[in-house]
Tab-separated table of C-alpha atoms in Angstrom:
chain	number	residue	atom	x	y	z
K	1	MET	CA	-9.862	115.961	0.933
K	2	LYS	CA	-7.637	112.547	-0.177
K	3	LEU	CA	-8.333	110.039	-2.288
K	4	LEU	CA	-7.499	106.502	-0.851
K	5	VAL	CA	-7.398	103.827	-2.958
K	6	ILE	CA	-7.686	100.202	-1.407
K	7	SER	CA	-6.990	97.297	-2.705
K	8	ASN	CA	-6.092	93.200	-1.679
K	9	ARG	CA	-2.185	94.163	-2.222
K	10	LEU	CA	0.050	96.919	-2.564
K	11	PRO	CA	1.007	97.040	-6.357
K	12	LEU	CA	4.717	95.747	-5.377
K	13	THR	CA	6.783	92.532	-4.787
K	14	ILE	CA	9.527	93.432	-1.751
K	15	LYS	CA	12.466	91.085	-1.322
K	16	LYS	CA	14.955	91.017	1.706
K	17	GLY	CA	18.431	92.633	-0.484
K	18	LYS	CA	21.850	92.652	0.920
K	19	ASN	CA	21.561	96.972	1.391
K	20	GLY	CA	17.145	96.791	2.763
K	21	PHE	CA	14.504	95.744	1.185
K	22	GLU	CA	14.136	95.445	-3.065
K	23	TYR	CA	10.715	97.232	-4.381
K	24	THR	CA	9.628	96.116	-7.843
K	25	ARG	CA	6.433	97.330	-8.661
K	26	THR	CA	3.409	94.337	-10.119
K	27	SER	CA	1.111	94.130	-13.281
K	28	GLY	CA	-2.437	93.470	-13.209
K	29	GLY	CA	-6.149	95.196	-14.265
K	30	LEU	CA	-5.700	97.324	-11.513
K	31	VAL	CA	-2.361	98.376	-11.767
K	32	THR	CA	-2.546	99.007	-15.542
K	33	GLY	CA	-5.642	100.888	-14.536
K	34	LEU	CA	-4.694	103.318	-12.048
K	35	LYS	CA	-0.474	103.677	-12.911
K	36	SER	CA	-1.038	105.781	-15.914
K	37	ILE	CA	-3.720	107.960	-13.545
K	38	ASN	CA	-0.865	108.857	-11.144
K	39	ASP	CA	0.665	111.701	-13.262
K	40	ARG	CA	-3.497	113.153	-13.386
K	41	ILE	CA	-5.165	112.531	-9.937
K	42	ARG	CA	-3.868	112.984	-6.546
K	43	PHE	CA	-4.314	109.409	-4.202
K	44	LYS	CA	-2.996	106.952	-1.723
K	45	TRP	CA	-2.884	103.629	-2.286
K	46	LEU	CA	-3.553	100.571	0.914
K	47	GLY	CA	-3.031	97.247	0.150
K	48	ASN	CA	-1.906	94.085	1.671
K	49	ILE	CA	1.893	93.529	1.900
K	50	SER	CA	2.613	88.809	1.208
K	51	GLY	CA	4.689	86.824	0.341
K	52	VAL	CA	7.969	87.666	3.084
K	53	GLU	CA	8.097	86.934	7.429
K	54	LEU	CA	9.205	90.159	9.023
K	55	ASN	CA	9.532	91.316	12.500
K	56	GLU	CA	8.294	94.756	13.613
K	57	GLU	CA	11.630	96.464	13.179
K	58	GLU	CA	11.774	95.034	9.492
K	59	LYS	CA	7.041	96.399	9.077
K	60	ASP	CA	8.729	99.878	10.292
K	61	ILE	CA	10.855	100.047	7.424
K	62	ILE	CA	8.293	99.043	4.797
K	63	ARG	CA	5.790	101.428	6.281
K	64	LYS	CA	8.508	104.783	5.984
K	65	ASP	CA	9.470	103.184	2.379
K	66	CYS	CA	6.436	102.981	1.561
K	67	TRP	CA	5.037	106.525	2.009
K	68	GLU	CA	8.072	108.328	0.637
K	69	LYS	CA	8.403	105.941	-1.983
K	70	PHE	CA	5.040	105.240	-3.253
K	71	HIS	CA	2.533	106.672	-1.552
K	72	SER	CA	1.416	103.596	0.012
K	73	ILE	CA	0.208	102.061	3.083
K	74	PRO	CA	0.922	98.837	3.584
K	75	VAL	CA	-1.285	96.625	5.780
K	76	PHE	CA	0.237	93.412	7.346
K	77	ILE	CA	-1.966	90.097	7.244
K	78	ASP	CA	-0.888	87.052	9.782
K	79	PRO	CA	0.666	84.503	7.447
K	80	GLU	CA	-2.293	81.824	7.814
K	81	LEU	CA	-5.126	84.453	7.721
K	82	ASN	CA	-3.771	85.401	4.652
K	83	SER	CA	-3.430	81.676	3.630
K	84	ASP	CA	-7.160	81.516	4.691
K	85	CYS	CA	-8.764	84.230	3.196
K	86	TYR	CA	-7.277	84.660	-0.128
K	87	ASP	CA	-6.922	80.880	-0.876
K	88	GLY	CA	-9.005	79.415	0.738
K	89	PHE	CA	-12.417	81.920	0.525
K	90	CYS	CA	-11.149	84.507	-2.430
K	91	ASN	CA	-9.743	81.622	-4.282
K	92	ALA	CA	-11.734	78.514	-3.620
K	93	ILE	CA	-15.404	80.110	-2.806
K	94	LEU	CA	-16.106	83.452	-4.414
K	95	TRP	CA	-14.093	83.350	-7.513
K	96	PRO	CA	-15.406	80.251	-9.139
K	97	ILE	CA	-19.200	81.564	-7.987
K	98	ILE	CA	-18.900	85.330	-9.119
K	99	HIS	CA	-17.604	83.675	-12.646
K	100	SER	CA	-20.425	81.487	-12.410
K	101	PHE	CA	-18.811	77.849	-11.577
K	102	LYS	CA	-20.629	76.760	-8.736
K	103	ASP	CA	-20.671	73.566	-8.615
K	104	ASP	CA	-17.051	72.523	-6.579
K	105	VAL	CA	-17.647	75.203	-4.292
K	106	ALA	CA	-17.249	73.429	-0.960
K	107	PHE	CA	-18.206	76.365	1.760
K	108	THR	CA	-16.252	76.905	5.254
K	109	ILE	CA	-17.111	78.593	8.731
K	110	LYS	CA	-13.328	78.883	8.962
K	111	ASN	CA	-12.018	80.478	5.560
K	112	TYR	CA	-14.893	82.705	5.628
K	113	ASN	CA	-14.335	83.977	9.573
K	114	ALA	CA	-10.815	84.434	7.890
K	115	TYR	CA	-12.577	86.863	5.221
K	116	VAL	CA	-14.037	88.389	7.984
K	117	GLU	CA	-10.831	88.887	9.857
K	118	TYR	CA	-9.094	90.278	7.029
K	119	ASN	CA	-11.651	92.979	6.029
K	120	ARG	CA	-11.872	93.892	10.022
K	121	ILE	CA	-7.950	94.693	9.654
K	122	PHE	CA	-8.239	97.001	6.496
K	123	CYS	CA	-10.979	98.419	8.229
K	124	ASP	CA	-9.245	99.330	11.109
K	125	LYS	CA	-5.994	100.739	8.650
K	126	VAL	CA	-8.180	102.750	6.438
K	127	CYS	CA	-10.078	104.098	9.128
K	128	GLU	CA	-6.361	105.650	10.614
K	129	ALA	CA	-5.826	107.513	7.846
K	130	LEU	CA	-9.412	108.649	7.331
K	131	GLU	CA	-10.243	112.364	7.853
K	132	ASP	CA	-13.349	114.053	6.850
K	133	GLY	CA	-13.690	115.011	2.766
K	134	ASP	CA	-11.968	112.244	2.197
K	135	ILE	CA	-12.889	109.352	-0.861
K	136	VAL	CA	-12.382	105.171	-0.145
K	137	TRP	CA	-11.686	103.616	-3.606
K	138	VAL	CA	-12.153	100.254	-2.284
K	139	HIS	CA	-11.460	97.236	-5.333
K	140	ASP	CA	-12.491	93.766	-6.411
K	141	TYR	CA	-13.958	90.427	-4.451
K	142	HIS	CA	-11.852	90.593	-1.882
K	143	LEU	CA	-13.023	93.548	0.093
K	144	MET	CA	-16.660	93.209	-0.612
K	145	MET	CA	-17.156	93.911	3.210
K	146	LEU	CA	-15.542	96.709	3.513
K	147	PRO	CA	-17.680	99.288	2.294
K	148	GLU	CA	-20.284	98.711	4.797
K	149	MET	CA	-17.684	97.990	8.367
K	150	LEU	CA	-15.906	101.436	7.421
K	151	LYS	CA	-19.568	103.512	7.209
K	152	LYS	CA	-20.254	101.984	10.594
K	153	LYS	CA	-17.148	102.090	12.767
K	154	SER	CA	-15.764	105.596	10.728
K	155	LYS	CA	-17.822	108.698	12.404
K	156	LYS	CA	-15.688	111.020	10.242
K	157	ASP	CA	-17.716	113.018	7.109
K	158	PHE	CA	-16.372	110.671	4.080
K	159	LYS	CA	-17.468	108.706	1.129
K	160	VAL	CA	-16.687	105.058	-0.741
K	161	MET	CA	-17.301	104.234	-4.083
K	162	PHE	CA	-16.852	100.558	-4.229
K	163	PHE	CA	-15.612	98.835	-8.231
K	164	LEU	CA	-15.903	95.140	-9.119
K	165	HIS	CA	-13.341	94.122	-11.251
K	166	THR	CA	-14.910	90.823	-11.787
K	167	PRO	CA	-18.234	89.707	-13.121
K	168	PHE	CA	-21.732	89.875	-10.730
K	169	PRO	CA	-23.351	87.066	-11.107
K	170	PRO	CA	-27.430	86.442	-11.661
K	171	ALA	CA	-28.939	86.372	-8.141
K	172	GLU	CA	-29.533	82.782	-8.070
K	173	ILE	CA	-25.979	82.041	-8.750
K	174	MET	CA	-26.139	83.515	-5.969
K	175	GLU	CA	-27.816	82.039	-3.664
K	176	THR	CA	-25.630	79.088	-3.598
K	177	LEU	CA	-23.111	81.155	-1.604
K	178	ALA	CA	-23.648	80.435	2.529
K	179	CYS	CA	-22.709	83.902	3.135
K	180	ARG	CA	-24.413	86.467	0.386
K	181	LYS	CA	-26.398	88.650	2.017
K	182	GLU	CA	-23.420	89.467	4.146
K	183	ILE	CA	-21.611	90.044	1.266
K	184	VAL	CA	-24.312	92.200	-1.138
K	185	SER	CA	-24.919	94.093	2.849
K	186	GLY	CA	-20.888	95.030	2.594
K	187	MET	CA	-20.981	96.859	-1.406
K	188	ALA	CA	-24.527	98.238	-0.628
K	189	HIS	CA	-23.001	100.153	2.575
K	190	SER	CA	-20.907	102.246	-0.586
K	191	ASP	CA	-21.653	105.174	-1.900
K	192	LEU	CA	-21.461	104.763	-5.264
K	193	VAL	CA	-20.877	100.572	-6.466
K	194	ALA	CA	-20.156	100.587	-10.458
K	195	PHE	CA	-19.020	97.579	-13.093
K	196	HIS	CA	-17.394	96.360	-16.113
K	197	SER	CA	-21.797	96.430	-16.946
K	198	PHE	CA	-24.631	97.208	-17.007
K	199	ASP	CA	-25.562	93.173	-16.366
K	200	TYR	CA	-23.227	93.029	-13.616
K	201	ALA	CA	-24.847	96.029	-12.354
K	202	ILE	CA	-28.311	94.613	-12.663
K	203	ASN	CA	-27.463	90.953	-11.716
K	204	PHE	CA	-26.322	93.108	-8.236
K	205	HIS	CA	-29.581	94.771	-7.668
K	206	ASP	CA	-31.708	91.935	-8.081
K	207	THR	CA	-29.805	89.821	-5.809
K	208	CYS	CA	-29.857	93.009	-3.052
K	209	ILE	CA	-34.034	92.838	-4.350
K	210	ALA	CA	-33.794	88.976	-3.313
K	211	ASN	CA	-32.325	88.994	-0.262
K	212	HIS	CA	-34.537	92.508	1.662
K	213	ILE	CA	-31.325	93.998	1.251
K	214	GLU	CA	-32.468	98.036	0.388
K	215	VAL	CA	-30.252	99.331	-2.407
K	216	LYS	CA	-29.843	103.099	-1.864
K	217	THR	CA	-26.134	103.028	-3.198
K	218	LYS	CA	-25.593	104.686	-7.078
K	219	LEU	CA	-25.475	101.315	-9.454
K	220	ASP	CA	-23.266	102.095	-12.576
K	221	ALA	CA	-21.750	100.561	-15.612
K	222	ILE	CA	-17.820	102.394	-16.343
K	223	PRO	CA	-15.506	99.005	-18.267
K	224	ILE	CA	-11.717	99.616	-16.926
K	225	GLY	CA	-9.514	100.869	-19.797
K	226	ILE	CA	-6.056	101.118	-20.523
K	227	ASP	CA	-3.188	104.058	-21.101
K	228	PRO	CA	-2.971	102.641	-25.258
K	229	GLU	CA	-0.508	105.434	-25.376
K	230	MET	CA	2.443	103.814	-23.101
K	231	PHE	CA	2.108	100.927	-25.446
K	232	ARG	CA	2.429	102.764	-28.827
K	233	LYS	CA	5.514	104.399	-26.558
K	234	ILE	CA	7.199	101.001	-26.189
K	235	LEU	CA	6.559	99.459	-29.683
K	236	LYS	CA	8.750	102.925	-31.190
K	237	GLU	CA	11.848	102.199	-29.219
K	238	LYS	CA	14.776	100.169	-30.910
K	239	LYS	CA	15.170	96.834	-28.572
K	240	THR	CA	10.940	96.004	-29.830
K	241	VAL	CA	11.717	97.081	-33.278
K	242	GLU	CA	14.258	94.077	-33.838
K	243	ARG	CA	12.045	91.909	-31.901
K	244	ILE	CA	9.361	92.382	-34.399
K	245	LYS	CA	11.354	91.721	-36.740
K	246	GLU	CA	12.699	88.606	-35.217
K	247	ILE	CA	9.337	87.150	-34.815
K	248	LYS	CA	8.885	87.649	-38.140
K	249	GLN	CA	11.262	86.318	-39.226
K	250	MET	CA	11.239	83.416	-36.649
K	251	PHE	CA	7.600	82.577	-38.543
K	252	LYS	CA	8.514	83.591	-42.443
K	253	GLY	CA	5.585	82.817	-44.472
K	254	LYS	CA	3.352	82.059	-40.924
K	255	LYS	CA	0.235	83.277	-40.141
K	256	ILE	CA	0.805	84.382	-36.366
K	257	LEU	CA	-1.978	83.450	-33.938
K	258	LEU	CA	-1.867	84.998	-29.746
K	259	GLY	CA	-3.040	84.184	-26.914
K	260	VAL	CA	-1.565	85.884	-23.697
K	261	ASP	CA	-3.700	84.611	-20.491
K	262	ARG	CA	-2.892	83.502	-17.093
K	263	THR	CA	-3.619	79.702	-16.861
K	264	ASP	CA	-6.834	80.121	-14.892
K	265	TYR	CA	-9.789	78.030	-15.983
K	266	ILE	CA	-12.477	81.643	-16.509
K	267	LYS	CA	-9.719	82.136	-19.524
K	268	GLY	CA	-10.897	79.314	-21.801
K	269	MET	CA	-7.763	78.254	-22.728
K	270	PRO	CA	-8.823	74.407	-23.343
K	271	HIS	CA	-11.253	75.815	-25.453
K	272	ARG	CA	-9.175	77.912	-27.368
K	273	PHE	CA	-6.696	74.647	-28.071
K	274	LYS	CA	-8.947	72.703	-28.946
K	275	GLY	CA	-10.417	75.234	-31.497
K	276	PHE	CA	-7.159	75.641	-33.060
K	277	HIS	CA	-7.048	72.155	-33.129
K	278	ARG	CA	-9.983	71.723	-35.143
K	279	PHE	CA	-8.925	74.838	-37.866
K	280	LEU	CA	-6.130	72.503	-38.308
K	281	GLU	CA	-8.463	69.562	-39.095
K	282	LYS	CA	-12.066	71.724	-41.216
K	283	TYR	CA	-8.966	73.037	-43.224
K	284	PRO	CA	-5.771	71.484	-43.776
K	285	GLU	CA	-4.382	73.799	-46.298
K	286	PHE	CA	-3.786	75.760	-43.943
K	287	VAL	CA	-0.924	73.358	-42.210
K	288	GLY	CA	1.612	74.451	-41.749
K	289	LYS	CA	1.218	78.003	-42.625
K	290	VAL	CA	-0.138	79.017	-39.095
K	291	VAL	CA	1.078	79.174	-36.074
K	292	PHE	CA	-0.119	79.742	-32.370
K	293	LEU	CA	1.544	81.481	-29.636
K	294	GLN	CA	0.273	80.741	-26.221
K	295	VAL	CA	1.994	82.932	-23.213
K	296	GLY	CA	0.083	81.376	-19.913
K	297	VAL	CA	1.318	83.423	-17.065
K	298	PRO	CA	1.345	80.875	-13.910
K	299	SER	CA	-1.388	81.707	-11.845
K	300	ARG	CA	-2.050	80.772	-7.881
K	301	THR	CA	0.008	78.454	-8.352
K	302	ASN	CA	0.159	76.292	-4.722
K	303	VAL	CA	-3.967	75.725	-5.654
K	304	LYS	CA	-4.209	72.450	-6.606
K	305	GLU	CA	-6.976	73.077	-9.705
K	306	TYR	CA	-4.304	75.406	-11.402
K	307	SER	CA	-1.321	73.063	-11.242
K	308	SER	CA	-3.370	71.126	-12.886
K	309	TYR	CA	-5.318	72.961	-15.842
K	310	THR	CA	-2.210	74.219	-16.565
K	311	ASN	CA	-1.296	70.300	-16.942
K	312	LYS	CA	-4.129	69.437	-19.606
K	313	LEU	CA	-3.084	73.069	-21.278
K	314	ASN	CA	0.260	70.994	-22.050
K	315	GLU	CA	-1.102	68.377	-22.783
K	316	LEU	CA	-3.283	69.770	-25.612
K	317	ALA	CA	-0.849	71.379	-26.866
K	318	SER	CA	1.397	67.975	-26.961
K	319	GLU	CA	-1.811	66.581	-28.574
K	320	VAL	CA	-2.410	69.025	-31.531
K	321	ASN	CA	1.373	68.280	-32.329
K	322	SER	CA	1.664	65.137	-32.418
K	323	LYS	CA	-1.477	64.612	-34.203
K	324	ILE	CA	-1.006	67.355	-36.849
K	325	GLY	CA	1.214	66.947	-40.131
K	326	PRO	CA	4.829	65.838	-40.352
K	327	ILE	CA	7.001	65.663	-37.228
K	328	GLU	CA	8.464	67.988	-37.142
K	329	ALA	CA	6.011	70.553	-37.282
K	330	THR	CA	5.268	72.538	-33.708
K	331	HIS	CA	1.693	74.789	-34.144
K	332	ILE	CA	1.302	75.337	-30.424
K	333	HIS	CA	3.858	77.105	-28.609
K	334	PHE	CA	2.811	77.175	-25.296
K	335	LEU	CA	5.132	79.460	-22.505
K	336	ASN	CA	4.220	78.931	-19.204
K	337	ARG	CA	6.053	81.830	-17.723
K	338	SER	CA	5.218	85.754	-17.783
K	339	VAL	CA	7.173	88.090	-20.233
K	340	GLU	CA	8.381	91.875	-19.887
K	341	PHE	CA	6.655	94.359	-20.992
K	342	ASP	CA	8.694	95.108	-23.955
K	343	GLU	CA	8.479	91.461	-25.429
K	344	LEU	CA	4.641	91.412	-24.594
K	345	CYS	CA	4.587	94.063	-27.097
K	346	ALA	CA	6.699	92.982	-29.414
K	347	LEU	CA	4.161	89.546	-30.073
K	348	TYR	CA	1.637	91.880	-29.895
K	349	ALA	CA	2.460	93.688	-32.242
K	350	ALA	CA	3.478	90.985	-34.653
K	351	SER	CA	0.927	88.543	-34.758
K	352	ASP	CA	-1.714	88.341	-36.703
K	353	VAL	CA	-4.643	87.429	-34.647
K	354	LEU	CA	-5.635	87.538	-31.137
K	355	LEU	CA	-7.808	84.329	-29.584
K	356	VAL	CA	-10.150	85.514	-26.543
K	357	THR	CA	-11.555	82.605	-25.802
K	358	SER	CA	-12.837	83.555	-21.753
K	359	LEU	CA	-15.413	81.214	-21.218
K	360	ILE	CA	-16.548	84.262	-18.895
K	361	ASP	CA	-14.353	87.396	-17.928
K	362	GLY	CA	-15.275	90.807	-16.107
K	363	MET	CA	-13.329	92.480	-18.917
K	364	ASN	CA	-10.350	91.250	-20.208
K	365	LEU	CA	-7.850	94.206	-20.958
K	366	VAL	CA	-5.153	91.869	-23.513
K	367	ALA	CA	-7.545	92.781	-25.724
K	368	LEU	CA	-7.998	96.589	-25.622
K	369	GLU	CA	-3.212	96.156	-24.526
K	370	TYR	CA	-4.002	94.164	-28.477
K	371	VAL	CA	-5.397	96.698	-30.821
K	372	SER	CA	-3.485	99.565	-28.772
K	373	CYS	CA	-0.313	97.749	-30.580
K	374	GLN	CA	-2.358	96.803	-33.842
K	375	ASP	CA	-1.579	100.324	-35.503
K	376	GLU	CA	0.618	99.352	-38.279
K	377	ASN	CA	-0.551	95.355	-39.012
K	378	LYS	CA	-4.191	95.992	-38.526
K	379	GLY	CA	-4.311	92.055	-36.203
K	380	VAL	CA	-7.652	90.582	-36.021
K	381	LEU	CA	-8.989	90.197	-32.208
K	382	LEU	CA	-11.019	87.483	-32.322
K	383	LEU	CA	-13.335	87.902	-28.154
K	384	SER	CA	-15.534	85.128	-26.422
K	385	GLU	CA	-18.778	87.495	-26.237
K	386	SER	CA	-18.868	86.662	-22.438
K	387	ALA	CA	-15.781	88.788	-22.482
K	388	GLY	CA	-16.659	92.247	-21.001
K	389	ALA	CA	-14.176	94.135	-23.256
K	390	SER	CA	-16.948	92.302	-26.072
K	391	THR	CA	-19.369	95.712	-24.929
K	392	THR	CA	-16.208	98.271	-25.523
K	393	LEU	CA	-14.497	96.605	-28.542
K	394	SER	CA	-17.468	96.174	-30.821
K	395	ALA	CA	-15.368	95.200	-33.826
K	396	ALA	CA	-14.065	92.646	-33.130
K	397	LEU	CA	-15.136	88.670	-34.147
K	398	GLU	CA	-17.326	87.963	-31.492
K	399	ILE	CA	-17.511	83.502	-30.893
K	400	ASN	CA	-18.681	81.412	-28.623
K	401	SER	CA	-16.042	80.396	-26.828
K	402	TRP	CA	-18.302	76.926	-26.071
K	403	ASN	CA	-19.281	75.953	-29.406
K	404	THR	CA	-15.346	74.069	-31.409
K	405	GLU	CA	-16.639	74.962	-34.658
K	406	GLU	CA	-16.970	78.699	-33.748
K	407	ILE	CA	-13.751	79.141	-33.454
K	408	ALA	CA	-11.986	77.004	-35.868
K	409	ASP	CA	-14.424	79.338	-38.601
K	410	GLY	CA	-13.218	82.135	-36.671
K	411	ILE	CA	-9.478	81.597	-37.014
K	412	GLN	CA	-10.288	81.296	-40.608
K	413	LYS	CA	-11.988	83.655	-41.311
K	414	ALA	CA	-9.912	85.862	-39.558
K	415	ILE	CA	-6.643	84.695	-41.244
K	416	MET	CA	-8.506	85.407	-44.547
K	417	MET	CA	-10.016	88.900	-43.923
K	418	PRO	CA	-8.995	91.229	-46.878
K	419	MET	CA	-7.082	94.663	-45.262
K	420	GLU	CA	-9.448	96.341	-46.067
K	421	GLU	CA	-11.686	95.164	-43.707
K	422	ARG	CA	-9.702	94.685	-41.558
K	423	SER	CA	-8.473	98.308	-41.309
K	424	GLU	CA	-12.216	99.207	-41.340
K	425	ARG	CA	-12.873	97.394	-38.213
K	426	HIS	CA	-9.416	98.125	-36.642
K	427	GLU	CA	-10.580	101.711	-36.057
K	428	ILE	CA	-13.463	101.382	-34.972
K	429	ASN	CA	-10.899	98.618	-31.654
K	430	LYS	CA	-9.208	101.812	-31.608
K	431	LYS	CA	-11.023	104.516	-31.429
K	432	ALA	CA	-12.692	103.139	-28.461
K	433	VAL	CA	-9.120	101.948	-26.996
K	434	ASP	CA	-7.856	105.869	-27.314
K	435	VAL	CA	-11.094	107.339	-26.186
K	436	PHE	CA	-12.523	105.286	-23.477
K	437	THR	CA	-8.537	105.330	-21.199
K	438	SER	CA	-7.692	104.483	-17.667
K	439	VAL	CA	-7.514	108.163	-17.027
K	440	GLU	CA	-11.280	108.874	-18.148
K	441	TRP	CA	-12.333	105.410	-16.126
K	442	ALA	CA	-11.039	107.232	-12.767
K	443	GLU	CA	-12.981	110.090	-13.408
K	444	ARG	CA	-15.824	108.768	-14.604
K	445	ASN	CA	-16.167	106.921	-10.713
K	446	LEU	CA	-15.233	110.027	-9.095
K	447	ASP	CA	-17.914	112.529	-11.176
K	448	GLY	CA	-20.303	109.645	-10.480
K	449	LEU	CA	-19.409	109.568	-7.111
K	450	CYS	CA	-19.430	113.240	-6.133
K	451	ASP	CA	-18.833	116.960	-7.405
K	452	GLY	CA	-16.374	119.364	-6.696
K	453	TRP	CA	-13.355	116.436	-6.439
K	454	ARG	CA	-11.123	117.964	-9.283
K	455	LYS	CA	-10.273	120.995	-7.361
K	456	SER	CA	-8.446	118.816	-4.361
K	457	LEU	CA	-7.558	115.574	-6.539
K	458	MET	CA	-6.709	116.869	-9.845
K	459	LEU	CA	-2.376	117.087	-9.803
């Protein structure tokens, strides 16, 4: 028995160097979730390698490197097909619909066909590696058709489980997707389909029923976690300790609010900026005493809607800084780039409040990461009720991200919260983060699929 983890991309970026190819591990929810189980559960990772023009000889080198260095199997996709599938279908059609943003979606048969072909190529590659007794763990919306393709093509005796890292919308939202039957049928051929919450599982079941698709698969809610000790370890390093001191000194005498997100419209960052603006207007006694640091990691920069979204954020930040307080005041610091892991941990630890205002979010691991970095400061988590993490972190201050007044009042409550209450809330959230880890998440998925996997896969 072996475990094959299948995702849209391998957790690697590849660059051509003077002495061959250079490999760098990437980050992200799935990578974070699986990184910490690498020392506990034996698995092979299969995914797309994109962004580099390669000849056949170079592909052979990468195949060898990926297998020997990373226990991974690369899938090479034609650049045009990759663009039509990833940008044209996954990001322009599937992503907004599964997040219930259906109004601006325009279905095109070309991009849908690219999605089908993309899944077929993955199917062929997985079948090459499949053996009797194997477990195939398919991840996320890029590969929703893959389980059915595998079941129909391979004659091997194997099991498939599918995990959706995003929300799954209500049936009436899915009805707007022309290819909904094919998508849902693809997932339903898994032996186990798991989501972050039972609401998403119910929505999937309802969509199957509405489209006359028999549900034989087992459905479950298994929210993903993180490895909290990985963050706490970084906080103990001298470099990080010094950086935390620097950040606190830089904003001495001020409460530090923090936001960390991909620049994606589902994250509700404009709503957050407007809520902070309203907070400064409504509670002027805090002007000059509170600073808001927003890390906006660039996302899908080749998509027009995302670049205009970043421009909007810059405008909103400038508006707050220009309209409130003295001319030299900077209330919002908007950093539109990714930061190194140790810098991220330092920002988490130095801040007093984390703002998560997702309009809808499958989970939001940033909220869990923040809790793991707040053992000393007992910072307050202001969390959208529409983020999946709200079911895990029950002691967070919940807000409606569409309600500007609620965000403003939530910020004021978080800043003024007594240390005793901060400590109580933090301990409750910390316990949840420590119990529902990424390892626990992986083991619960495997337990839901079959018995006896530990004997073959545990290291």
